[in-house]
Short mmCIF file of C-alpha atoms in Angstrom, two decimals:
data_model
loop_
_atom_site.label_atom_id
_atom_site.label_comp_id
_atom_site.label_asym_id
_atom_site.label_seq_id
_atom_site.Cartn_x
_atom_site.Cartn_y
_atom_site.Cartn_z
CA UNK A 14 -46.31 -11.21 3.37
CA UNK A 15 -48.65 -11.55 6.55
CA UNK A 16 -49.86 -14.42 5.18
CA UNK A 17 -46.35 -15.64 4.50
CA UNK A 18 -45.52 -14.87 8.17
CA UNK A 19 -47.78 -17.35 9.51
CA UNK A 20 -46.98 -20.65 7.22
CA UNK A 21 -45.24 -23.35 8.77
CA UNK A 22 -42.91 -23.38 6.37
CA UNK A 23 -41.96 -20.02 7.62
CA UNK A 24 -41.30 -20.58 10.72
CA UNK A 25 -39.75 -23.49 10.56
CA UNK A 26 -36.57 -21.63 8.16
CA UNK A 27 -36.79 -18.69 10.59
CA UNK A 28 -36.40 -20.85 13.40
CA UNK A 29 -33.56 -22.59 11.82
CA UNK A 30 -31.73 -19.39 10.34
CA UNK A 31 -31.99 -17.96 14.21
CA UNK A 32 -30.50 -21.12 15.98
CA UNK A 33 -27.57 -21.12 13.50
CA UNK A 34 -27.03 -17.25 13.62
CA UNK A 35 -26.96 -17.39 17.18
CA UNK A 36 -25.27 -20.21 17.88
CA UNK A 37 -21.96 -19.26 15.86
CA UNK A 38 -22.20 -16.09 17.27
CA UNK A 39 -22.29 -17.70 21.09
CA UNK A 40 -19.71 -19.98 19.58
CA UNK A 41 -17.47 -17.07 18.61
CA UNK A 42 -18.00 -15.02 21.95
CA UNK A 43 -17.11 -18.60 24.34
CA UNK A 44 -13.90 -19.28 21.83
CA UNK A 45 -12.23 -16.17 21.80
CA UNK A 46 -12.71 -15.36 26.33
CA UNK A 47 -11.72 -19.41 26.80
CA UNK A 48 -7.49 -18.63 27.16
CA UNK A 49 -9.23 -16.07 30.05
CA UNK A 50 -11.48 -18.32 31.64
CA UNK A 51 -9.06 -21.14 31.91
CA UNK A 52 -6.41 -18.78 33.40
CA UNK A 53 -8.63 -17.50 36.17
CA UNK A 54 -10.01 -20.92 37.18
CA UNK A 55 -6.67 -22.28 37.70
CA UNK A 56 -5.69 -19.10 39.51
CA UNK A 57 -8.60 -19.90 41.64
CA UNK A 58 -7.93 -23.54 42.36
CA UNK A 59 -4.30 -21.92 43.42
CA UNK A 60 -6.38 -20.31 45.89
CA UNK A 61 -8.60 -22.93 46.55
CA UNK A 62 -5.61 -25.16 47.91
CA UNK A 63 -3.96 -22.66 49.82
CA UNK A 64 -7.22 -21.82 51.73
CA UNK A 65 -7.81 -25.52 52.90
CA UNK A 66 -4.03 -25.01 54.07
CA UNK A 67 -5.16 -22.47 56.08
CA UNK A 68 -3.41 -19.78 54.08
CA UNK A 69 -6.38 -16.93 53.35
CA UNK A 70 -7.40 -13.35 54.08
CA UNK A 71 -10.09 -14.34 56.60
CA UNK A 72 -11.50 -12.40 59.20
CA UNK A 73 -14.02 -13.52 61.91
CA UNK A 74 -16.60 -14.91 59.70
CA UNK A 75 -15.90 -14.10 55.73
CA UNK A 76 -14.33 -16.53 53.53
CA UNK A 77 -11.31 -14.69 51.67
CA UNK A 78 -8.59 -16.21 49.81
CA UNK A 79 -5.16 -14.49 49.04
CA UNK A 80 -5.45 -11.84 46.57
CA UNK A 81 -4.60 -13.27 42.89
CA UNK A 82 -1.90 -10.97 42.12
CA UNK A 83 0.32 -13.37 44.77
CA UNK A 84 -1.31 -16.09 44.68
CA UNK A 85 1.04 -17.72 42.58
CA UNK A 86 4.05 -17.01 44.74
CA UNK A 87 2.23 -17.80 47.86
CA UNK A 88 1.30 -20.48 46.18
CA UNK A 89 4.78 -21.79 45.11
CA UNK A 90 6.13 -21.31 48.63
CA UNK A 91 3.78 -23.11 50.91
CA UNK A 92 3.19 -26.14 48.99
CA UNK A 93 6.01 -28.05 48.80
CA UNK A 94 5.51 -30.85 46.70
CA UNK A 95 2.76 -32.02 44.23
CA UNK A 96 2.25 -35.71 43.76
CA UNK A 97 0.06 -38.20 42.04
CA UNK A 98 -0.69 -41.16 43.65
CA UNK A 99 -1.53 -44.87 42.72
CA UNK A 100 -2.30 -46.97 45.31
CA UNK A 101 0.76 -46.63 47.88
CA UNK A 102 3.21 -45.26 45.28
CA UNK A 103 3.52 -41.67 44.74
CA UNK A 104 5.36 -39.74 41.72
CA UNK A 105 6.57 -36.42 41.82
CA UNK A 106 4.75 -33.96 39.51
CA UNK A 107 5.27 -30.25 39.64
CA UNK A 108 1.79 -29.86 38.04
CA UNK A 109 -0.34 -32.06 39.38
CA UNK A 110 -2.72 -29.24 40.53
CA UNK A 111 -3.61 -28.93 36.51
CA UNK A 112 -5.47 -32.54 36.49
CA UNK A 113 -8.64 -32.33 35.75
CA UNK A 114 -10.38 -34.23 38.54
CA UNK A 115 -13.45 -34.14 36.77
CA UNK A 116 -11.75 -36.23 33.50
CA UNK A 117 -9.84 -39.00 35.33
CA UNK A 118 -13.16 -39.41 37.10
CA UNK A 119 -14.89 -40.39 33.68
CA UNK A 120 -11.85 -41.60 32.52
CA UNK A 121 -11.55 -44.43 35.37
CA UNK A 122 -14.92 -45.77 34.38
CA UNK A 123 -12.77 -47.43 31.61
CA UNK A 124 -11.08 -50.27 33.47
CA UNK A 125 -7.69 -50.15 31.22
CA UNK A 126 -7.26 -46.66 32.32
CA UNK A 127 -4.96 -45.67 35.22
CA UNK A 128 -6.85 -43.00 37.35
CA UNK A 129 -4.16 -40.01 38.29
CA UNK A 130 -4.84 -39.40 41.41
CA UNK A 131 -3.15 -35.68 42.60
CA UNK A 132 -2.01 -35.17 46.59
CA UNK A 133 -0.25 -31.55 47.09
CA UNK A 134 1.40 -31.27 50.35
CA UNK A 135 1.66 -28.17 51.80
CA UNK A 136 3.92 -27.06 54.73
CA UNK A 137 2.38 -24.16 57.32
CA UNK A 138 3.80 -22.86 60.47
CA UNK A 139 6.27 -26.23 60.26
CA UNK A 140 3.05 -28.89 59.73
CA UNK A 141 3.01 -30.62 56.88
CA UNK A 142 -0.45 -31.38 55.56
CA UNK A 143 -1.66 -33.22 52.77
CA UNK A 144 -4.01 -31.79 51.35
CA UNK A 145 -6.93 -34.02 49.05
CA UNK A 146 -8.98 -33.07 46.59
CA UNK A 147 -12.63 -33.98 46.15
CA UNK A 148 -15.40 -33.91 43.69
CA UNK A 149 -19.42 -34.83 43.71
CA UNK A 150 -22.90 -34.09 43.15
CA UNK A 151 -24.74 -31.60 45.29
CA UNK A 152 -28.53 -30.98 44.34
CA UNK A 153 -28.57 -28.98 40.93
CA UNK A 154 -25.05 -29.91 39.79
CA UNK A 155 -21.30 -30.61 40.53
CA UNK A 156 -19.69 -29.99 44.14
CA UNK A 157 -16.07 -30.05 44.87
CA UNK A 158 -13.73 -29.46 47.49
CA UNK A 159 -10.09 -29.75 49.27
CA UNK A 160 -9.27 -31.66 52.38
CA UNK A 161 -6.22 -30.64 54.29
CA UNK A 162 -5.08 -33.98 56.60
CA UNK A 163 -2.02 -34.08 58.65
CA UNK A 164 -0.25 -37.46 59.06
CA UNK A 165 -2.52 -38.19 61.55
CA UNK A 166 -5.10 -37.91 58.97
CA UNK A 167 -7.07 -35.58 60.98
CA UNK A 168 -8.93 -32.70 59.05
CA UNK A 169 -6.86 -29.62 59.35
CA UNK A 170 -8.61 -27.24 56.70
CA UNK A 171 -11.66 -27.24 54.28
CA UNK A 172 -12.34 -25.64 51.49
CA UNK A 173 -15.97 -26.65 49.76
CA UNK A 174 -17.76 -24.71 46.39
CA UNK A 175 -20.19 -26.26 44.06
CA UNK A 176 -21.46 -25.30 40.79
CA UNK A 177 -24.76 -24.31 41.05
CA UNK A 178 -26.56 -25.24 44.25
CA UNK A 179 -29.83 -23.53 45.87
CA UNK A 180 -28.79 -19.88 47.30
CA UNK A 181 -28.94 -19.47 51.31
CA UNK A 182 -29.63 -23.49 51.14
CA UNK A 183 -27.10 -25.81 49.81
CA UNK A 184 -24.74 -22.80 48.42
CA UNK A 185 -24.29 -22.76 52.46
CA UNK A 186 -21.25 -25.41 52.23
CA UNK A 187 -18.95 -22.65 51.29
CA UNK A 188 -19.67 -20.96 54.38
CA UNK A 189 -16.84 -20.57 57.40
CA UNK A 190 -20.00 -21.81 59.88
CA UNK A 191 -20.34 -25.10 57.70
CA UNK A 192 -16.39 -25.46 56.75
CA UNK A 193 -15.09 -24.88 59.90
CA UNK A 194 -17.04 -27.26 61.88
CA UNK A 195 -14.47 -29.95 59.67
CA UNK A 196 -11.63 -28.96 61.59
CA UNK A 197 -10.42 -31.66 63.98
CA UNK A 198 -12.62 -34.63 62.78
CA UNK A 199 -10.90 -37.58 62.52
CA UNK A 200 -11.64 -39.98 59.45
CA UNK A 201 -10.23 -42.98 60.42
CA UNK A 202 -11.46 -45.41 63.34
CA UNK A 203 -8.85 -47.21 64.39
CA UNK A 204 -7.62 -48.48 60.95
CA UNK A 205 -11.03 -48.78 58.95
CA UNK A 206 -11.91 -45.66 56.99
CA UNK A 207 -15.31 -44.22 58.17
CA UNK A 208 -15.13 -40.38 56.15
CA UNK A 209 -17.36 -37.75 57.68
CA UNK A 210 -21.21 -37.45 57.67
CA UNK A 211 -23.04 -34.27 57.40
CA UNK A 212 -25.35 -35.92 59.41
CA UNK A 213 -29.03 -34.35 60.58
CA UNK A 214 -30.38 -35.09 63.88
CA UNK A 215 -26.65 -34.83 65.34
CA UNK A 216 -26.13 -35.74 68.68
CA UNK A 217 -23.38 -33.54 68.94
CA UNK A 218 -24.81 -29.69 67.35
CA UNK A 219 -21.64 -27.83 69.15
CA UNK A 220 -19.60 -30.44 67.48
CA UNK A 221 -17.36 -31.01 70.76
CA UNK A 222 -16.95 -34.91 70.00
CA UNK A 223 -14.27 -35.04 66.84
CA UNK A 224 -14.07 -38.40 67.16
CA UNK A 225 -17.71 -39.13 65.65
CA UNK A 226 -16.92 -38.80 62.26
CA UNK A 227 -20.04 -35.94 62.14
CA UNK A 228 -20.26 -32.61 61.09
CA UNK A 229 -23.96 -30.97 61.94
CA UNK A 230 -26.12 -30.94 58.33
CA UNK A 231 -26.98 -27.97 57.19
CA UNK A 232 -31.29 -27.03 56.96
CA UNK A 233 -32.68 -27.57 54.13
CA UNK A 234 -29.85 -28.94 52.31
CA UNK A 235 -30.55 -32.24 52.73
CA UNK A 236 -29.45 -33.69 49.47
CA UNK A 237 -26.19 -31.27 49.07
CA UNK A 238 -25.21 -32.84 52.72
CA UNK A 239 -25.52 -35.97 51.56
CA UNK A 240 -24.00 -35.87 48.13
CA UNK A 241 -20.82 -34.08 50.30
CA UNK A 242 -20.80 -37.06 52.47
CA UNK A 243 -21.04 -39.15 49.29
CA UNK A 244 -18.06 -37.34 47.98
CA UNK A 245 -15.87 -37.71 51.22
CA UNK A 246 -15.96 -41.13 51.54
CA UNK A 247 -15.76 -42.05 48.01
CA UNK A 248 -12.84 -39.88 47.31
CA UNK A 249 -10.83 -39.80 50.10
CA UNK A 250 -11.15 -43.58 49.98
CA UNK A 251 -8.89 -43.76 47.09
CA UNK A 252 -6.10 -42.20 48.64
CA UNK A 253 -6.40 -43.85 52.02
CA UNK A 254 -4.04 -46.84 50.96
CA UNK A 255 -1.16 -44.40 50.40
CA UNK A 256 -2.07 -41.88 53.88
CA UNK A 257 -1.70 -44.47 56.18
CA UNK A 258 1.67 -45.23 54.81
CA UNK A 259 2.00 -41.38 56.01
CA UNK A 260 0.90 -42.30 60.02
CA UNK A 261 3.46 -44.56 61.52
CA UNK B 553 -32.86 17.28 27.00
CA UNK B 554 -31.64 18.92 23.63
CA UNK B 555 -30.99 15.35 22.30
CA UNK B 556 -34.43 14.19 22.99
CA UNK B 557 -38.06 14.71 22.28
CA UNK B 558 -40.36 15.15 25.27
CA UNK B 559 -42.19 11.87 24.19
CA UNK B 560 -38.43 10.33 24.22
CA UNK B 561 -37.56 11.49 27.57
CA UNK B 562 -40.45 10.33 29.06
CA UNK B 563 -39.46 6.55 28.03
CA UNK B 564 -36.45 6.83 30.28
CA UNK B 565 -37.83 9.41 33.05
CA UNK B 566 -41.21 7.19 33.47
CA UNK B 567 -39.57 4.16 34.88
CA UNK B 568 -37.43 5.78 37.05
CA UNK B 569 -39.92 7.14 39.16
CA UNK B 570 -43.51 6.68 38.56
CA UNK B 571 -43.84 3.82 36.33
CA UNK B 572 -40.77 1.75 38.08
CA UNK B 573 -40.45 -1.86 37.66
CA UNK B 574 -39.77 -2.90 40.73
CA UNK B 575 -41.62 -0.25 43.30
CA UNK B 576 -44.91 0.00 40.79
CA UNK B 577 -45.19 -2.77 38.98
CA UNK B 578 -43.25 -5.33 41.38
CA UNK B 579 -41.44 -7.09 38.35
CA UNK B 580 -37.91 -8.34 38.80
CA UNK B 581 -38.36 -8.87 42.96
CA UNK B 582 -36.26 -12.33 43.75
CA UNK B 583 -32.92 -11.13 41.92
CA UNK B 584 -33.28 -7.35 43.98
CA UNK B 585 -33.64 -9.69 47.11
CA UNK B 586 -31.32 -11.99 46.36
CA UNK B 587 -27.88 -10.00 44.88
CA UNK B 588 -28.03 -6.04 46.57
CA UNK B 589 -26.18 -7.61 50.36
CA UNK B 590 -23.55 -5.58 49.19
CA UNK B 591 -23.59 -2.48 46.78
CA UNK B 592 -20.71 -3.67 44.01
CA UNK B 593 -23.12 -6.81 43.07
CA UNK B 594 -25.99 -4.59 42.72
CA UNK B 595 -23.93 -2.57 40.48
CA UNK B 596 -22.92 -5.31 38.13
CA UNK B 597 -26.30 -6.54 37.72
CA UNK B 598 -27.96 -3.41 36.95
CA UNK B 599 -25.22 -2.68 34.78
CA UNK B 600 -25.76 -6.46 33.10
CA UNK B 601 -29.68 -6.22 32.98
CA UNK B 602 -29.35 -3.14 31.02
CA UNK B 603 -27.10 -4.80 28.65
CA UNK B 604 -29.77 -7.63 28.07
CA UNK B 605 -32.65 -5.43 27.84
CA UNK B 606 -31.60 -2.72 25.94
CA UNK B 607 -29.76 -4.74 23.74
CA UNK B 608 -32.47 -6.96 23.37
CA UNK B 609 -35.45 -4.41 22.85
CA UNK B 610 -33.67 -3.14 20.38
CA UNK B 611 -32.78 -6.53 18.44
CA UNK B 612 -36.60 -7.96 18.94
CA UNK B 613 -37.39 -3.94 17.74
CA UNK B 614 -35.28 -4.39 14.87
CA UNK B 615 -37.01 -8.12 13.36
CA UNK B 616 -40.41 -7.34 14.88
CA UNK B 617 -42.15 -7.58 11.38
CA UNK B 618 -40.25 -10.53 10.64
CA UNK B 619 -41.23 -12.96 13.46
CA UNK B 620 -43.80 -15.02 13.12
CA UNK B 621 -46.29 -14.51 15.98
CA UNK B 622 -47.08 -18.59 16.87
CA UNK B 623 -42.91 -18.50 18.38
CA UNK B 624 -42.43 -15.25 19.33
CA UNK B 625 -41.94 -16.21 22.67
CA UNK B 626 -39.57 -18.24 22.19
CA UNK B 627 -37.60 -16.03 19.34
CA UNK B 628 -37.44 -13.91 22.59
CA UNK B 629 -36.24 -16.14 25.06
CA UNK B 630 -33.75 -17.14 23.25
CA UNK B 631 -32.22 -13.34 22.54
CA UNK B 632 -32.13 -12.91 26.10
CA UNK B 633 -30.99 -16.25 26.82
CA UNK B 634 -27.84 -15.73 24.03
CA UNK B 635 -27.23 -12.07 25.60
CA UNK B 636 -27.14 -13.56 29.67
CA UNK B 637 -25.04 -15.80 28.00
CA UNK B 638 -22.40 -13.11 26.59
CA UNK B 639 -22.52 -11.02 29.76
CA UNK B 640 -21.70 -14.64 31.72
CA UNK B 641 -18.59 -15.72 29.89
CA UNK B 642 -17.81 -11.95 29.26
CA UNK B 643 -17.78 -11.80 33.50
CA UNK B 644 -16.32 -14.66 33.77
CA UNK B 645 -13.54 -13.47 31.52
CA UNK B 646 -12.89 -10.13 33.50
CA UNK B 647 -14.50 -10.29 36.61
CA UNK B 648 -14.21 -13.94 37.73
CA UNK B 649 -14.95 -13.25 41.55
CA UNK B 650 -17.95 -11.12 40.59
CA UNK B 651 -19.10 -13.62 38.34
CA UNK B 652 -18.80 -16.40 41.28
CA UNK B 653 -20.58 -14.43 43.59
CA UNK B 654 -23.58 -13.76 41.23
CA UNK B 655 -23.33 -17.35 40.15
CA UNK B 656 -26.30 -18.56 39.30
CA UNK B 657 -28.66 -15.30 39.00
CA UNK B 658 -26.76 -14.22 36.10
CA UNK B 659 -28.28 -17.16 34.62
CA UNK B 660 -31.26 -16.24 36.20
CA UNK B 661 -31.61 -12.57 34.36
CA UNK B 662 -33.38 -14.71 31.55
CA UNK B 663 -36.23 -15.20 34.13
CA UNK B 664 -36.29 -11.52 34.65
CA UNK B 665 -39.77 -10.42 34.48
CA UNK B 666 -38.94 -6.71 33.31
CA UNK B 667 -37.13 -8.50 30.28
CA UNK B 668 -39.78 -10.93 28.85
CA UNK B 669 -42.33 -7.99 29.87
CA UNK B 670 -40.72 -5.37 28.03
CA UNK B 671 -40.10 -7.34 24.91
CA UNK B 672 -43.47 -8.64 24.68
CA UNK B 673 -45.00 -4.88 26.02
CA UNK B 674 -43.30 -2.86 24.47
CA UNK B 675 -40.44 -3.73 21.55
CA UNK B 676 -42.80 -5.93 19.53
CA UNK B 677 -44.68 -2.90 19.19
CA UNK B 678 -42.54 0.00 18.92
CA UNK B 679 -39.16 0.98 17.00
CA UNK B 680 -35.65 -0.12 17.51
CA UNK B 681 -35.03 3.70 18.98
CA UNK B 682 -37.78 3.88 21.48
CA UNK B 683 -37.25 0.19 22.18
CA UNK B 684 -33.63 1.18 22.90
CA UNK B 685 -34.80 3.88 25.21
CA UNK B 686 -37.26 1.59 27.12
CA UNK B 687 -34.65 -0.87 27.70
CA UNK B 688 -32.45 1.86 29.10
CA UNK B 689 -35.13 3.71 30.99
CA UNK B 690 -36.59 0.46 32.48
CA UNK B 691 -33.44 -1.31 33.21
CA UNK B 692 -32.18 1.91 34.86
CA UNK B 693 -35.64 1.84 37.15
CA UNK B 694 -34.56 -1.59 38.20
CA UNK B 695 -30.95 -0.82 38.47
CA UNK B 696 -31.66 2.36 40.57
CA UNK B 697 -33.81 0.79 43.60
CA UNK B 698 -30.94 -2.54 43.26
CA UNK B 699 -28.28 0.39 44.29
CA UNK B 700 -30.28 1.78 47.08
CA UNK B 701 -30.81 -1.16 48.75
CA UNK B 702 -27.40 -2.05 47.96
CA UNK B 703 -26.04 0.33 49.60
CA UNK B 704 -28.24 0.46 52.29
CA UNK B 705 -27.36 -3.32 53.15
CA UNK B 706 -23.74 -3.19 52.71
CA UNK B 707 -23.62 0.34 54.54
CA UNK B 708 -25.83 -1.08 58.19
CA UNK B 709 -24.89 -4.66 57.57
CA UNK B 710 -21.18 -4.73 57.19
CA UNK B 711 -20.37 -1.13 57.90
CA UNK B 712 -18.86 -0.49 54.53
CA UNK B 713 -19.09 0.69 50.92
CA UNK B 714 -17.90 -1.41 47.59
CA UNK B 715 -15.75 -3.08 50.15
CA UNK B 716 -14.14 0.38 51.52
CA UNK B 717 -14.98 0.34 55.69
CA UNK B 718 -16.04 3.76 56.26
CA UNK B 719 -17.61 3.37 59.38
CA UNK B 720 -14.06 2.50 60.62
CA UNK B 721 -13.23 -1.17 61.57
CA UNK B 722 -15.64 -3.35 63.69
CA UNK B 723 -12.87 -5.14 65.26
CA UNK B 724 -10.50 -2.99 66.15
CA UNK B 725 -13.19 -0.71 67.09
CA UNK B 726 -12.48 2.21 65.62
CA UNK B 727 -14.58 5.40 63.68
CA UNK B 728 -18.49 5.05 65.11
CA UNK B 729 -17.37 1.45 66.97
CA UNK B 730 -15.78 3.36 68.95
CA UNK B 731 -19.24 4.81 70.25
CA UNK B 732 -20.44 1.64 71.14
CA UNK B 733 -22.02 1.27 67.62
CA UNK B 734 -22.70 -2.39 66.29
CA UNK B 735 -23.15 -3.87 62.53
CA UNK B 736 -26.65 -5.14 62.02
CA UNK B 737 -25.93 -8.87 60.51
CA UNK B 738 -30.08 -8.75 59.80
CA UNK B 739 -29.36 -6.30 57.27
CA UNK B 740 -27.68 -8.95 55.31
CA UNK B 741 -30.45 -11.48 55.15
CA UNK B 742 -32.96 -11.85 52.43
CA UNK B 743 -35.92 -11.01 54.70
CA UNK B 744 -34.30 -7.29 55.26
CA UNK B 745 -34.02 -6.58 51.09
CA UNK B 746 -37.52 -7.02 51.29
CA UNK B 747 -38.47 -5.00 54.34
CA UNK B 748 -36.03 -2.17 52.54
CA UNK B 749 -37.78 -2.65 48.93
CA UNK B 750 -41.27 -1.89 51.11
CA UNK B 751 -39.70 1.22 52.96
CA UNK B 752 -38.89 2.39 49.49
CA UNK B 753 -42.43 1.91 48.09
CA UNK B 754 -43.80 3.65 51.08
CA UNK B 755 -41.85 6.65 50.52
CA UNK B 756 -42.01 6.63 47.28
CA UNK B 757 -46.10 6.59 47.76
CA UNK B 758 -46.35 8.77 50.84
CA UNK B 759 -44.48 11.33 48.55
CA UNK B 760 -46.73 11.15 45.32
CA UNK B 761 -50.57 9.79 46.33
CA UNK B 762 -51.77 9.56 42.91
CA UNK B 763 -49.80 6.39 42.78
CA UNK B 764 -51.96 4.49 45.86
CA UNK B 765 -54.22 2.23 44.42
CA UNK B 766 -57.87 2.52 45.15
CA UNK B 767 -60.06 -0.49 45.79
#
């Protein structure tokens, strides 16, 4: 048997037999908590959306959305309409917020296919915003975010998370220091589309000037800031055409 | 302990105290840095590392004879990488907040030090019982000193307790605020874990000398 335990052979089968045995057990485990997982990540988009509307549990400095059991109602009364957009055209669709922003993105690489793009606008303290949502790549992995504009299209609200990037570093751009600093910026120049830079050596640290299209970079997130600035413009480009019909 | 022999007990007493992971033997550091800002985090990862190593002492226990030594290393990896696994989707199943705000380090228990050290130490050598018992005892060592400075952090750096404020309310100034008393934001930085982690390794030393290493 020792000698057994040693042959190639050996290992090779036992290597085999563990993969499989632990791979349909894995298998089993993911398949049967899915319904669970999908249910509280589109509870937390809910959330997600209503906190770049301004509609959270903050205090001075923490980031805190509604709770989840109202999120749904709160949810159902603030925004008021969900769209997709082509171009300058917009359909009504009372579940836009389910698109997976992720698939039309990989989707649209296809040129037959017709990218939905969804816009939910929100109503708060009588301002209607509209508010965008936005996906990229940070360091390690995915980033993603919500854009609240008025008709203006100046930023009114943030909301920023990624997937996986470096603790105290890049995980930083889901912090109220970082997210807040958006508030204000303008992303238009005139009539050309400029987005907003997390830009290092800022001219402007206390971020006074809104009109620069900067927001101070984060230390030693160099690559997450620019991947988020990568995202902005990219993204909100795409549903520029049918804003500006918004600002008259 | 009726339930127990002495040489048992000691498997789960030893790490608590004398032979802990993380005060003695300095294993498992980064994640007791990184998640114990506030005590309910530190819960949920002691209570997850236990689940990986005890679980997975006892399954490495269990096929010891049957491994063959040139991939051991890997046949262990990937037990504890399949268990982090379970506990992640399990989390992220009924504790989704939780589960975002220890993101990526319950990924990162796989890296653990105690776990690939007590696997290779100690459950390729001994039965699935003891195994089981070192996973506990070790896992609770680690899980202990992540609550301590859990709640030490949470309590001086945001003035309250698995969320509750009992210090009364910073802003409205009320309970000690009242006094003129102030939240120390320092508390909830990395560097502070550390400082806190070497307070409790001086006590801990000052208290039994044997355990001061001799040059």
């Amino acid at each position: 048997m020792a000698k057994n335990l040693e042959s190639n052979t050996y290992t090779v089968l036992f290597a085999s037999g563990m993969v499989i045995i632990v791979g349909a057990l894995l298998a089993f485990v993911a398949s049967s908590l899915q319904e669970k997982i999908t249910e509280n990540k589109r509870i937390e988009k809910q959330q997600n959306i209503l906190y770049a509307l301004g509609v959270n549990e903050n205090d001075e400095t923490s980031v805190e959305f509604v709770s989840k059991d109202i999120v749904g109602a709160e949810f159902s009364k603030y925004i008021t309409k969900q769209l997709v957009i082509s171009g300058t055209e917009a359909v009504e669709d009372p579940n836009a917020y389910l698109i997976d922003i992720k698939k039309e993105a990989t989707e649209a690489k296809n040129p037959n296919y017709k990218r939905r793009l969804p816009l939910f606008v929100g109503e708060k303290d009588g301002v209607t915003l509209y508010i965008v949502p936005v996906r990229g790549k940070g360091l390690w992995d995915a980033i993603w975010g919500y854009i609240a504009l008025d008709d203006q299209l100046v930023v009114q609200g943030v909301y920023f998370d990624h997937q996986g990037e470096t603790p105290g570093l890049g995980s930083n751009i889901k912090e109220r220091f970082f997210m807040d600093d958006f508030k204000g910026e303008h992303i238009l120049d005139g009539d050309t589309f400029k987005g907003i830079n997390a830009a290092k050596g800022n001219a402007d640290p206390k971020n006074l000037d809104k009109m620069d299209f900067e927001v101070d970079a984060i230390a030693g997130a160099t690559i997450t800031g620019t991947g988020l600035s990568a995202m902005l413009k990219k993204d909100l480009a795409m549903y520029i055409p049918y804003l500006k019909t918004l600002k008259q | 302990m009726g339930l127990l022999s002495k040489k048992d007990a000691k498997l789960i007493t030893d790490p608590l105290a004398d032979n802990n992971p993380i005060t003695i033997q300095v294993l498992g550091i980064c994640s007791a840095l990184a998640v114990t800002a506030e005590l309910k985090p530190s819960i949920v990862m002691a209570i997850s590392v236990m689940f990986v190593l005890a679980m997975g002492s006892t399954v490495i226990s269990l096929i010891r004879n049957i491994i063959p030594s040139k991939i051991r290393i890997i046949v262990q990896l990937v037990i504890a990488a399949a268990l982090v696994i379970i506990v992640d989707q399990i989390l992220k199943a009924f504790a989704y907040e939780l589960s975002k705000q220890l993101s990526v380090f319950v990924g990162l228990i796989i890296t653990n030090c105690i776990i690939m050290g007590r696997f290779e130490a100690f459950a390729l050598a001994n039965g699935p019982w003891k195994s089981f018992l070192d996973g506990i005892g070790n896992s609770a060592g680690y899980g202990i000193i992540l609550i301590i400075v859990g709640f030490f952090r949470e309590l001086l750096g945001s003035g309250s307790l698995l969320g509750y404020k009992v210090l009364g309310d910073a802003i409205e100034k009320t309970g000690v605020y009242a006094y003129g008393y102030e939240n120390n934001g320092f508390m909830l930085l990395a560097p502070m874990a550390l400082i806190t982690i070497g307070i409790i390794i001086w006590v801990q030393r000052s208290r039994n000398t044997s355990l001061i290493e001799h040059n």
